[in-house]
């Protein structure tokens, strides 16, 4: 139909064109429908989609190295890991400033923990070095303070670094340090701290101005002190020594502290440079190990595939991904075990649930409802209690073994080992997940008309033929629904395998739980979880192709 006539467009009752009024009504209807489902949509996004997205991000996120050691990472870009030699002096100098700031913020232990996942021993290396890094170059600091007491005066340092009230300010440098500290600690450093480094002193002493700006931000925001009343960190004074020894041109500087700076330059002239590499080797000789530096270099990018490589028993080597040593390969075996045992549990649930569901669907309603209470009874008991009960029953001195010995089927000295192995996990999880298989089967079987089987028998079919050719095909959707439900639940279980599985009956989910709660390696846990999610989705896709998800019914 056309929305126009010979005299013009067709109008609605309110005088507007009919097409526009119809579109407006449809738009209101869609907005109303969206408003009705909005709470559910938001709930799904917050509780389901967002956690999965966060897990996927954590599996590749690796910003802790570059945020904690930015200068060191930059210097390591030119180091050749295949040379067999430790990095040069510039890398160790950058490490000093980065580690000093990280230790003040108590972030160096987090970095050590992260790198320790890749190279054992780095965690203790960072922990011990963080306590001793403020001793590096202490002779130079003592000489500077002995030269003039002003270098111990908080107000003098504040005036020197700010350049005075009328001096031009370098707010860009302060903003850079705000961003650096925010990346290091995750806190907000945008507040006013009552200090901005002077432009002239920033050009004359760039490293000193940068170190003092970090000190000022941390002092005011984290320690809640007044920067002008606190003596600077040792790292600030070491930066001053380095700036002066690298030829800072004092001839044209006439600002605050010019006389003290020239005296310090005269004192330091001719003295040897600070040996940062030697100082770190004195702290711990492991700072000379190339494996530690290679690990820092490999995992310095903000994103990494290292977690996923670890999840499939591989690692980043000098020439790219390589297999881990055989005695460290565990995750592929756990994935295979998880899939195999989940399929066995699913199969055992099918074998046990089918006759029970068939019986329930063919009993009178009164009797079926009474027996259904027995099926649902396990849901009224704690999962931990049910699992612990199986641990009591299956152990060598448990009820089942005692019964077998009493019946003479098993010798007392040869009791069956049914716990802390795969058998115990399969038995306990089959019992726990059996109701999830019975309910979908029963709901489908209860809708199958008994007259179909009777008609088949009246036409000459045997009991088996009528069941297999008529009844069973109609019950397959219930089997499919129960199988998917049981398999997905089984593949993610970790409490029952942890209690009754021992070393041979645990799942990959137990390892994920360990990394989340004990080792705190959330990146590896996220990678393992992502692979497990991908495996479930692939199996779901394969099931849809073979059986068809449209054939799955819950009744």
Coordinates of C-alpha atoms in Angstrom, one line a residue:
X1 CA 0.0 0.0 0.0
X2 CA 1.2 3.5 -0.6
X3 CA 1.3 6.1 2.1
X4 CA 0.2 8.8 -0.4
X5 CA -3.0 9.5 -2.3
X6 CA -4.0 11.8 -5.1
X7 CA -4.4 14.6 -2.6
X8 CA -1.3 13.9 -0.4
X9 CA 0.0 11.5 2.3
X10 CA -2.3 9.3 4.4
X11 CA -2.8 10.9 7.8
X12 CA -3.4 9.3 11.2
X13 CA -6.1 10.4 13.6
X14 CA -3.8 13.0 15.1
X15 CA -3.1 14.6 11.7
X16 CA 0.4 13.3 11.3
X17 CA 1.5 11.2 8.3
X18 CA 0.6 7.6 8.9
X19 CA 4.1 6.2 8.2
X20 CA 5.7 8.6 10.7
X21 CA 3.1 7.8 13.4
X22 CA 3.6 4.0 12.8
X23 CA 7.4 4.3 13.1
X24 CA 7.0 6.4 16.3
X25 CA 4.8 3.7 17.8
X26 CA 7.1 0.9 16.9
X27 CA 10.1 2.9 18.4
X28 CA 8.2 3.4 21.7
X29 CA 7.4 -0.3 21.8
X30 CA 11.1 -1.3 21.3
X31 CA 12.2 1.2 24.0
X32 CA 9.6 -0.2 26.4
X33 CA 10.8 -3.8 25.6
X34 CA 14.4 -2.7 26.1
X35 CA 13.5 -1.1 29.4
X36 CA 12.0 -4.3 30.6
X37 CA 15.0 -6.5 29.8
X38 CA 17.6 -3.8 30.8
X39 CA 18.0 -5.0 34.4
X40 CA 18.6 -8.6 33.3
X41 CA 21.0 -7.4 30.6
X42 CA 23.0 -5.3 33.0
X43 CA 23.1 -8.2 35.5
X44 CA 24.4 -10.6 32.8
X45 CA 27.0 -8.0 31.7
X46 CA 28.3 -7.3 35.2
X47 CA 28.3 -10.9 36.6
X48 CA 29.1 -12.9 33.4
X49 CA 30.5 -10.9 30.5
X50 CA 32.7 -8.6 32.5
X51 CA 34.5 -11.4 34.6
X52 CA 35.2 -13.3 31.4
X53 CA 36.6 -10.2 29.7
X54 CA 38.7 -9.5 32.7
X55 CA 40.0 -13.1 32.7
X56 CA 40.9 -12.9 29.0
X57 CA 42.7 -9.6 29.6
X58 CA 44.7 -10.9 32.6
X59 CA 45.9 -13.8 30.6
X60 CA 47.9 -11.5 28.4
X61 CA 48.4 -8.4 30.6
X62 CA 52.0 -7.9 31.7
X63 CA 52.4 -4.2 32.5
X64 CA 54.0 -4.7 35.9
X65 CA 57.5 -5.0 34.5
X66 CA 57.4 -1.9 32.3
X67 CA 55.6 0.1 35.0
X68 CA 58.0 -0.9 37.8
X69 CA 61.3 -0.7 35.9
X70 CA 60.6 1.7 33.0
X71 CA 64.2 3.0 32.7
X72 CA 65.7 -0.5 33.0
X73 CA 63.4 -1.8 30.3
X74 CA 64.4 1.0 28.0
X75 CA 68.1 0.3 28.6
X76 CA 67.7 -3.4 28.1
X77 CA 66.4 -3.0 24.6
X78 CA 70.0 -2.7 23.3
X79 CA 71.3 -5.7 25.4
X80 CA 72.1 -8.9 23.5
X81 CA 70.9 -11.8 25.6
X82 CA 72.9 -14.3 23.5
X83 CA 76.2 -12.6 24.3
X84 CA 76.5 -14.6 27.6
X85 CA 77.5 -11.4 29.4
X86 CA 75.6 -9.3 31.9
X87 CA 74.3 -5.9 30.8
X88 CA 76.5 -2.8 30.9
X89 CA 76.8 0.0 33.5
X90 CA 73.9 2.0 32.1
X91 CA 71.4 -0.8 32.8
X92 CA 72.5 -1.1 36.4
X93 CA 72.2 2.7 36.9
X94 CA 68.7 2.7 35.5
X95 CA 67.9 -0.3 37.8
X96 CA 69.1 1.7 40.8
X97 CA 66.6 4.5 40.3
X98 CA 63.8 2.2 39.3
X99 CA 64.3 -0.2 42.2
X100 CA 64.8 2.6 44.7
X101 CA 61.4 4.1 43.9
X102 CA 59.7 0.7 43.7
X103 CA 61.1 -0.2 47.1
X104 CA 59.8 3.0 48.6
X105 CA 56.4 2.2 47.2
X106 CA 56.7 -1.4 48.3
X107 CA 56.0 -2.6 44.7
X108 CA 59.4 -4.4 44.1
X109 CA 58.1 -7.5 45.8
X110 CA 55.1 -7.7 43.5
X111 CA 57.5 -7.5 40.5
X112 CA 59.8 -10.2 42.0
X113 CA 56.8 -12.5 42.5
X114 CA 55.7 -11.9 38.9
X115 CA 59.2 -12.7 37.4
X116 CA 59.6 -15.6 39.8
X117 CA 56.9 -17.4 37.9
X118 CA 59.3 -17.5 34.9
X119 CA 62.7 -17.8 36.7
X120 CA 63.0 -19.2 40.2
X121 CA 64.9 -17.1 42.6
X122 CA 64.1 -13.6 41.3
X123 CA 61.6 -13.0 44.0
X124 CA 64.2 -13.3 46.8
X125 CA 66.7 -11.3 44.7
X126 CA 64.3 -8.3 44.5
X127 CA 63.3 -8.6 48.1
X128 CA 66.8 -8.6 49.4
X129 CA 68.0 -5.9 47.0
X130 CA 65.1 -3.6 48.0
X131 CA 66.4 -3.5 51.5
X132 CA 69.9 -2.6 50.5
X133 CA 69.5 -0.4 47.5
X134 CA 69.7 2.8 49.7
X135 CA 73.3 1.9 50.6
X136 CA 74.5 2.3 47.0
X137 CA 76.8 5.3 46.7
X138 CA 76.7 6.2 50.4
X139 CA 80.3 7.4 50.3
X140 CA 79.4 10.1 47.8
X141 CA 76.4 11.2 49.8
X142 CA 78.6 11.4 53.0
X143 CA 81.2 13.4 51.1
X144 CA 78.5 15.8 49.8
X145 CA 77.0 16.3 53.2
X146 CA 80.4 16.8 54.9
X147 CA 81.2 19.5 52.3
X148 CA 78.2 21.6 53.2
X149 CA 75.5 21.0 55.8
X150 CA 73.0 22.6 53.4
X151 CA 72.8 19.2 51.5
X152 CA 71.1 17.9 54.6
X153 CA 68.7 20.8 54.9
X154 CA 65.1 20.1 53.7
X155 CA 64.3 23.7 53.1
X156 CA 67.5 24.2 51.0
X157 CA 66.6 21.3 48.8
X158 CA 63.0 22.5 48.3
X159 CA 64.2 26.0 47.3
X160 CA 66.9 24.6 45.0
X161 CA 64.5 22.3 43.2
X162 CA 61.6 24.8 42.9
X163 CA 63.9 27.6 41.8
X164 CA 62.2 30.1 44.0
X165 CA 58.7 31.7 43.8
X166 CA 59.3 33.8 40.7
X167 CA 61.2 31.1 38.7
X168 CA 59.7 29.5 35.6
X169 CA 58.2 26.1 36.4
X170 CA 58.5 22.8 34.6
X171 CA 55.0 21.4 35.1
X172 CA 55.5 18.9 32.3
X173 CA 58.2 17.0 34.3
X174 CA 55.9 16.8 37.3
X175 CA 53.1 15.4 35.2
X176 CA 55.4 12.8 33.8
X177 CA 56.3 11.7 37.3
X178 CA 52.6 11.7 38.3
X179 CA 51.9 9.3 35.4
X180 CA 54.9 7.1 36.3
X181 CA 53.9 6.8 40.0
X182 CA 50.2 6.1 39.0
X183 CA 51.4 3.3 36.8
X184 CA 53.7 2.0 39.5
X185 CA 51.2 2.0 42.4
X186 CA 47.8 2.2 40.8
X187 CA 47.0 5.3 43.0
X188 CA 45.9 8.8 41.9
X189 CA 48.6 11.4 42.0
X190 CA 46.7 14.3 40.5
X191 CA 46.4 16.3 43.7
X192 CA 48.3 19.6 44.3
X193 CA 51.5 18.9 46.3
X194 CA 52.7 22.5 46.7
X195 CA 55.8 21.9 44.6
X196 CA 56.6 22.3 40.9
X197 CA 60.3 21.9 39.7
X198 CA 62.0 25.0 38.3
X199 CA 62.6 25.2 34.6
X200 CA 66.3 26.2 34.9
X201 CA 67.2 23.6 37.5
X202 CA 65.4 20.9 35.5
X203 CA 67.6 21.7 32.5
X204 CA 70.8 21.9 34.6
X205 CA 70.1 18.8 36.7
X206 CA 67.6 16.7 34.8
X207 CA 68.0 13.5 36.7
X208 CA 68.0 15.3 40.1
X209 CA 64.8 17.2 39.2
X210 CA 63.1 14.0 38.1
X211 CA 64.1 12.1 41.3
X212 CA 63.1 15.0 43.5
X213 CA 59.7 15.3 41.8
X214 CA 59.0 11.6 42.5
X215 CA 60.1 12.1 46.1
X216 CA 57.8 15.2 46.5
X217 CA 54.8 13.4 45.0
X218 CA 55.3 10.3 47.2
X219 CA 56.0 12.3 50.3
X220 CA 52.8 14.5 50.0
X221 CA 50.3 11.9 48.7
X222 CA 51.5 8.7 50.2
X223 CA 53.2 9.8 53.4
X224 CA 51.0 12.9 53.9
X225 CA 53.9 15.0 54.9
X226 CA 55.1 18.5 53.8
X227 CA 57.8 18.1 51.1
X228 CA 59.7 21.2 52.3
X229 CA 60.0 19.6 55.7
X230 CA 61.4 16.2 54.6
X231 CA 65.0 15.4 53.6
X232 CA 65.2 13.9 50.1
X233 CA 65.8 10.3 49.4
X234 CA 69.3 9.0 48.9
X235 CA 68.4 8.5 45.2
X236 CA 67.9 12.2 44.8
X237 CA 71.4 12.9 46.1
X238 CA 72.9 10.2 44.0
X239 CA 71.2 11.7 40.9
X240 CA 72.7 15.1 41.9
X241 CA 76.2 13.5 42.0
X242 CA 75.6 11.9 38.6
X243 CA 74.4 15.1 37.0
X244 CA 77.4 17.1 38.3
X245 CA 79.9 14.4 37.3
X246 CA 78.4 14.3 33.8
X247 CA 79.4 17.9 33.2
X248 CA 76.5 20.0 34.3
X249 CA 77.4 23.6 33.1
X250 CA 77.3 25.7 36.2
X251 CA 78.9 28.8 34.5
X252 CA 75.6 30.3 33.4
X253 CA 73.5 29.4 36.4
X254 CA 72.9 32.1 39.0
X255 CA 69.8 30.8 40.6
X256 CA 69.3 29.6 44.2
X257 CA 72.1 27.3 45.4
X258 CA 74.5 28.2 42.7
X259 CA 77.4 28.6 45.1
X260 CA 76.8 25.2 46.8
X261 CA 76.5 23.5 43.4
X262 CA 79.8 24.9 42.2
X263 CA 81.5 23.8 45.4
X264 CA 80.1 20.3 45.0
X265 CA 81.3 20.2 41.4
X266 CA 84.8 21.2 42.5
X267 CA 84.7 18.5 45.2
X268 CA 83.5 15.7 42.8
X269 CA 85.9 16.7 40.0
X270 CA 88.4 13.9 39.4
X271 CA 86.6 11.3 41.6
X272 CA 85.7 8.0 40.0
X273 CA 82.2 7.4 38.8
X274 CA 79.7 5.5 40.9
X275 CA 80.1 1.8 40.0
X276 CA 76.4 0.7 40.0
X277 CA 77.1 -2.7 38.5
X278 CA 79.7 -3.5 41.2
X279 CA 77.4 -2.2 43.9
X280 CA 74.5 -4.5 42.8
X281 CA 76.9 -7.5 42.5
X282 CA 78.0 -6.8 46.1
X283 CA 74.3 -6.8 47.2
X284 CA 73.7 -10.2 45.4
X285 CA 75.9 -11.9 42.9
X286 CA 72.7 -13.1 41.1
X287 CA 72.5 -9.7 39.5
X288 CA 75.3 -10.9 37.2
X289 CA 73.3 -14.0 36.0
X290 CA 72.2 -13.5 32.4
X291 CA 69.1 -15.7 32.9
X292 CA 67.6 -13.2 35.3
X293 CA 68.2 -10.3 32.9
X294 CA 66.9 -12.3 30.0
X295 CA 63.7 -12.9 31.9
X296 CA 63.3 -9.2 32.6
X297 CA 64.0 -8.4 28.9
X298 CA 61.6 -11.1 27.5
X299 CA 58.7 -10.1 29.8
X300 CA 59.2 -6.3 29.6
X301 CA 56.5 -5.7 26.9
X302 CA 53.0 -4.7 28.3
X303 CA 51.4 -7.8 26.8
X304 CA 52.8 -11.3 26.7
X305 CA 51.9 -14.8 25.5
X306 CA 54.0 -16.2 28.3
X307 CA 51.0 -17.2 30.4
X308 CA 49.5 -19.2 27.6
X309 CA 52.8 -20.8 26.8
X310 CA 53.2 -21.9 30.4
X311 CA 49.6 -23.2 30.3
X312 CA 50.6 -25.6 27.5
X313 CA 54.0 -26.5 29.1
X314 CA 56.1 -24.2 27.0
X315 CA 58.2 -21.1 27.7
X316 CA 59.8 -18.1 25.9
X317 CA 63.4 -19.1 25.0
X318 CA 66.2 -17.2 23.3
X319 CA 64.9 -18.3 19.9
X320 CA 61.2 -18.1 20.6
X321 CA 58.7 -20.5 22.2
X322 CA 60.2 -23.8 23.3
X323 CA 59.1 -26.8 25.3
X324 CA 59.7 -26.8 29.1
X325 CA 61.9 -29.5 30.6
X326 CA 60.0 -32.8 30.8
X327 CA 60.0 -32.7 34.6
X328 CA 58.1 -29.4 34.5
X329 CA 55.4 -30.5 32.1
X330 CA 52.1 -30.9 33.9
X331 CA 49.3 -28.8 32.4
X332 CA 48.8 -30.8 29.1
X333 CA 48.5 -33.9 31.2
X334 CA 45.9 -32.2 33.5
X335 CA 43.9 -31.0 30.6
X336 CA 43.8 -34.5 29.1
X337 CA 42.9 -36.0 32.5
X338 CA 40.1 -33.4 33.0
X339 CA 38.5 -34.1 29.7
X340 CA 38.8 -37.9 30.0
X341 CA 37.4 -38.1 33.5
X342 CA 34.6 -35.6 32.7
X343 CA 33.6 -37.9 29.8
X344 CA 33.7 -41.0 32.1
X345 CA 31.6 -39.2 34.7
X346 CA 29.1 -38.1 32.1
X347 CA 28.9 -41.7 30.7
X348 CA 28.5 -43.2 34.2
X349 CA 25.7 -40.7 34.9
X350 CA 23.9 -41.7 31.7
X351 CA 24.1 -45.4 32.6
X352 CA 22.8 -44.8 36.1
X353 CA 20.2 -42.1 35.3
X354 CA 18.5 -43.7 32.3
X355 CA 16.8 -46.6 34.1
X356 CA 15.9 -44.4 37.1
X357 CA 14.4 -41.8 34.8
X358 CA 12.5 -44.5 32.8
X359 CA 11.1 -45.9 36.1
X360 CA 10.0 -42.5 37.3
X361 CA 8.3 -41.6 34.0
X362 CA 6.3 -44.8 33.9
X363 CA 5.2 -44.9 37.6
X364 CA 2.0 -43.4 38.8
X365 CA 2.3 -39.7 39.6
X366 CA 2.0 -40.3 43.3
X367 CA 4.8 -42.8 43.5
X368 CA 6.9 -40.9 41.0
X369 CA 6.7 -37.7 43.1
X370 CA 7.7 -39.7 46.2
X371 CA 10.8 -41.1 44.5
X372 CA 11.6 -37.7 43.0
X373 CA 12.1 -36.5 46.6
X374 CA 14.8 -39.0 47.0
X375 CA 16.5 -37.8 43.8
X376 CA 16.4 -34.2 45.1
X377 CA 17.5 -35.1 48.6
X378 CA 21.2 -34.6 47.9
X379 CA 20.5 -31.0 47.0
X380 CA 19.5 -30.4 50.6
X381 CA 22.9 -31.6 51.9
X382 CA 26.1 -29.6 51.7
X383 CA 28.5 -30.5 48.8
X384 CA 31.4 -30.7 51.3
X385 CA 29.4 -33.1 53.5
X386 CA 28.6 -35.4 50.6
X387 CA 32.2 -35.4 49.4
X388 CA 33.5 -36.0 52.9
X389 CA 31.1 -38.9 53.3
X390 CA 32.6 -40.6 50.3
X391 CA 36.0 -40.1 51.7
X392 CA 34.9 -42.0 54.8
X393 CA 33.3 -44.8 52.8
X394 CA 36.0 -45.3 50.3
X395 CA 39.1 -45.3 52.5
X396 CA 40.9 -48.5 53.2
X397 CA 39.4 -48.7 56.7
X398 CA 36.1 -47.4 55.5
X399 CA 32.6 -48.9 55.3
X400 CA 32.9 -50.5 51.8
X401 CA 36.3 -52.2 52.5
X402 CA 35.0 -53.4 55.9
X403 CA 32.0 -54.8 54.3
X404 CA 34.0 -56.6 51.6
X405 CA 36.3 -58.0 54.2
X406 CA 33.4 -59.2 56.3
X407 CA 31.9 -60.9 53.3
X408 CA 35.2 -62.6 52.6
X409 CA 35.5 -61.0 49.1
X410 CA 38.7 -59.2 50.0
X411 CA 41.5 -60.2 52.3
X412 CA 42.1 -57.9 55.2
X413 CA 45.7 -57.4 54.2
X414 CA 44.7 -56.5 50.6
X415 CA 42.1 -53.9 51.1
X416 CA 41.1 -52.0 48.0
X417 CA 42.6 -48.5 47.4
X418 CA 39.6 -46.5 46.3
X419 CA 40.4 -43.0 47.6
X420 CA 43.0 -40.4 46.6
X421 CA 42.9 -41.6 43.0
X422 CA 40.8 -41.3 39.8
X423 CA 38.4 -44.0 40.9
X424 CA 37.4 -42.0 44.1
X425 CA 36.9 -38.9 42.0
X426 CA 34.7 -40.6 39.5
X427 CA 32.6 -42.3 42.1
X428 CA 32.1 -39.2 44.3
X429 CA 31.4 -36.9 41.3
X430 CA 29.0 -39.3 39.7
X431 CA 27.0 -39.4 42.9
X432 CA 27.0 -35.6 43.1
X433 CA 26.1 -34.9 39.5
X434 CA 23.6 -37.8 39.0
X435 CA 20.6 -35.6 39.8
X436 CA 21.6 -33.2 37.0
X437 CA 21.3 -36.1 34.6
X438 CA 18.1 -37.6 36.0
X439 CA 16.0 -34.4 35.9
X440 CA 16.4 -33.5 32.2
X441 CA 15.9 -37.2 31.2
X442 CA 12.8 -37.5 33.4
X443 CA 11.3 -34.3 32.1
X444 CA 11.7 -35.5 28.5
X445 CA 10.6 -39.1 29.2
X446 CA 7.5 -38.0 31.0
X447 CA 6.3 -36.4 27.7
X448 CA 6.6 -39.5 25.6
X449 CA 3.1 -41.1 25.1
X450 CA 3.1 -44.7 26.3
X451 CA 0.7 -45.5 23.5
X452 CA 3.6 -45.3 21.0
X453 CA 5.3 -48.3 22.5
X454 CA 2.0 -50.2 22.8
X455 CA 1.3 -49.5 19.2
X456 CA 4.7 -50.9 18.2
X457 CA 4.1 -54.1 20.2
X458 CA 0.6 -54.5 18.7
X459 CA 2.3 -54.4 15.3
X460 CA 4.6 -57.3 16.2
X461 CA 7.6 -55.6 17.6
X462 CA 9.4 -57.2 20.5
X463 CA 9.9 -55.4 23.8
X464 CA 13.5 -54.6 22.9
X465 CA 12.6 -53.5 19.3
X466 CA 9.8 -51.2 20.5
X467 CA 12.1 -49.7 23.1
X468 CA 15.1 -49.2 20.8
X469 CA 13.2 -48.1 17.7
X470 CA 10.4 -46.1 19.2
X471 CA 11.1 -45.0 22.8
X472 CA 14.8 -44.4 22.9
X473 CA 15.0 -42.0 19.9
X474 CA 12.4 -39.8 21.6
X475 CA 14.5 -39.8 24.9
X476 CA 17.7 -38.7 23.1
X477 CA 17.0 -34.9 23.6
X478 CA 16.9 -35.5 27.4
X479 CA 20.2 -37.4 27.2
X480 CA 21.8 -34.6 25.3
X481 CA 20.6 -31.9 27.7
X482 CA 21.8 -33.9 30.7
X483 CA 25.1 -34.7 29.1
X484 CA 25.9 -31.1 28.4
X485 CA 24.9 -30.1 31.9
X486 CA 26.9 -32.8 33.6
X487 CA 30.0 -32.4 31.4
X488 CA 30.2 -28.7 31.9
X489 CA 29.7 -29.0 35.6
X490 CA 32.3 -31.8 35.9
X491 CA 35.0 -30.1 33.9
X492 CA 34.9 -27.1 36.3
X493 CA 34.7 -29.0 39.6
X494 CA 37.6 -28.6 42.0
X495 CA 36.3 -29.2 45.6
X496 CA 35.5 -32.9 45.1
X497 CA 38.7 -33.8 43.2
X498 CA 40.7 -31.8 45.8
X499 CA 39.3 -33.9 48.7
X500 CA 39.1 -37.4 47.2
X501 CA 41.4 -37.2 44.1
X502 CA 44.9 -37.2 45.6
X503 CA 47.7 -36.7 43.1
X504 CA 46.2 -38.7 40.2
X505 CA 42.5 -37.6 40.5
X506 CA 42.8 -33.8 40.5
X507 CA 41.5 -31.7 37.6
X508 CA 42.9 -28.6 35.9
X509 CA 40.4 -26.6 37.9
X510 CA 42.3 -27.5 41.0
X511 CA 45.5 -26.0 39.5
X512 CA 43.5 -22.9 38.6
X513 CA 42.2 -22.6 42.2
X514 CA 45.8 -23.0 43.5
X515 CA 47.1 -20.2 41.3
X516 CA 44.3 -17.9 42.3
X517 CA 44.4 -18.5 46.1
X518 CA 47.9 -19.7 46.9
X519 CA 50.6 -18.8 44.3
X520 CA 48.6 -15.6 43.3
X521 CA 49.7 -16.2 39.7
X522 CA 46.4 -14.8 38.3
X523 CA 47.8 -14.5 34.8
X524 CA 48.5 -18.2 34.5
X525 CA 45.2 -19.0 36.2
X526 CA 43.4 -16.8 33.6
X527 CA 45.3 -18.4 30.7
X528 CA 44.3 -21.9 32.0
X529 CA 40.7 -20.8 32.4
X530 CA 40.7 -19.3 28.9
X531 CA 41.9 -22.5 27.4
X532 CA 39.4 -24.5 29.4
X533 CA 36.6 -22.1 28.2
X534 CA 37.8 -22.5 24.6
X535 CA 37.8 -26.3 24.9
X536 CA 34.2 -26.3 26.2
X537 CA 33.1 -24.0 23.4
X538 CA 34.8 -26.3 20.8
X539 CA 33.1 -29.3 22.3
X540 CA 29.8 -27.5 22.4
X541 CA 30.2 -26.6 18.7
X542 CA 31.1 -30.2 17.8
X543 CA 28.0 -31.4 19.7
X544 CA 25.9 -28.9 17.8
X545 CA 27.3 -30.2 14.5
X546 CA 26.9 -33.9 15.3
X547 CA 23.7 -34.0 17.3
X548 CA 22.2 -30.5 16.9
X549 CA 21.6 -28.2 19.8
X550 CA 18.0 -27.8 18.6
X551 CA 17.4 -31.4 19.5
X552 CA 18.3 -30.7 23.2
X553 CA 15.2 -30.4 25.3
X554 CA 14.4 -30.1 29.0
X555 CA 10.9 -31.3 28.6

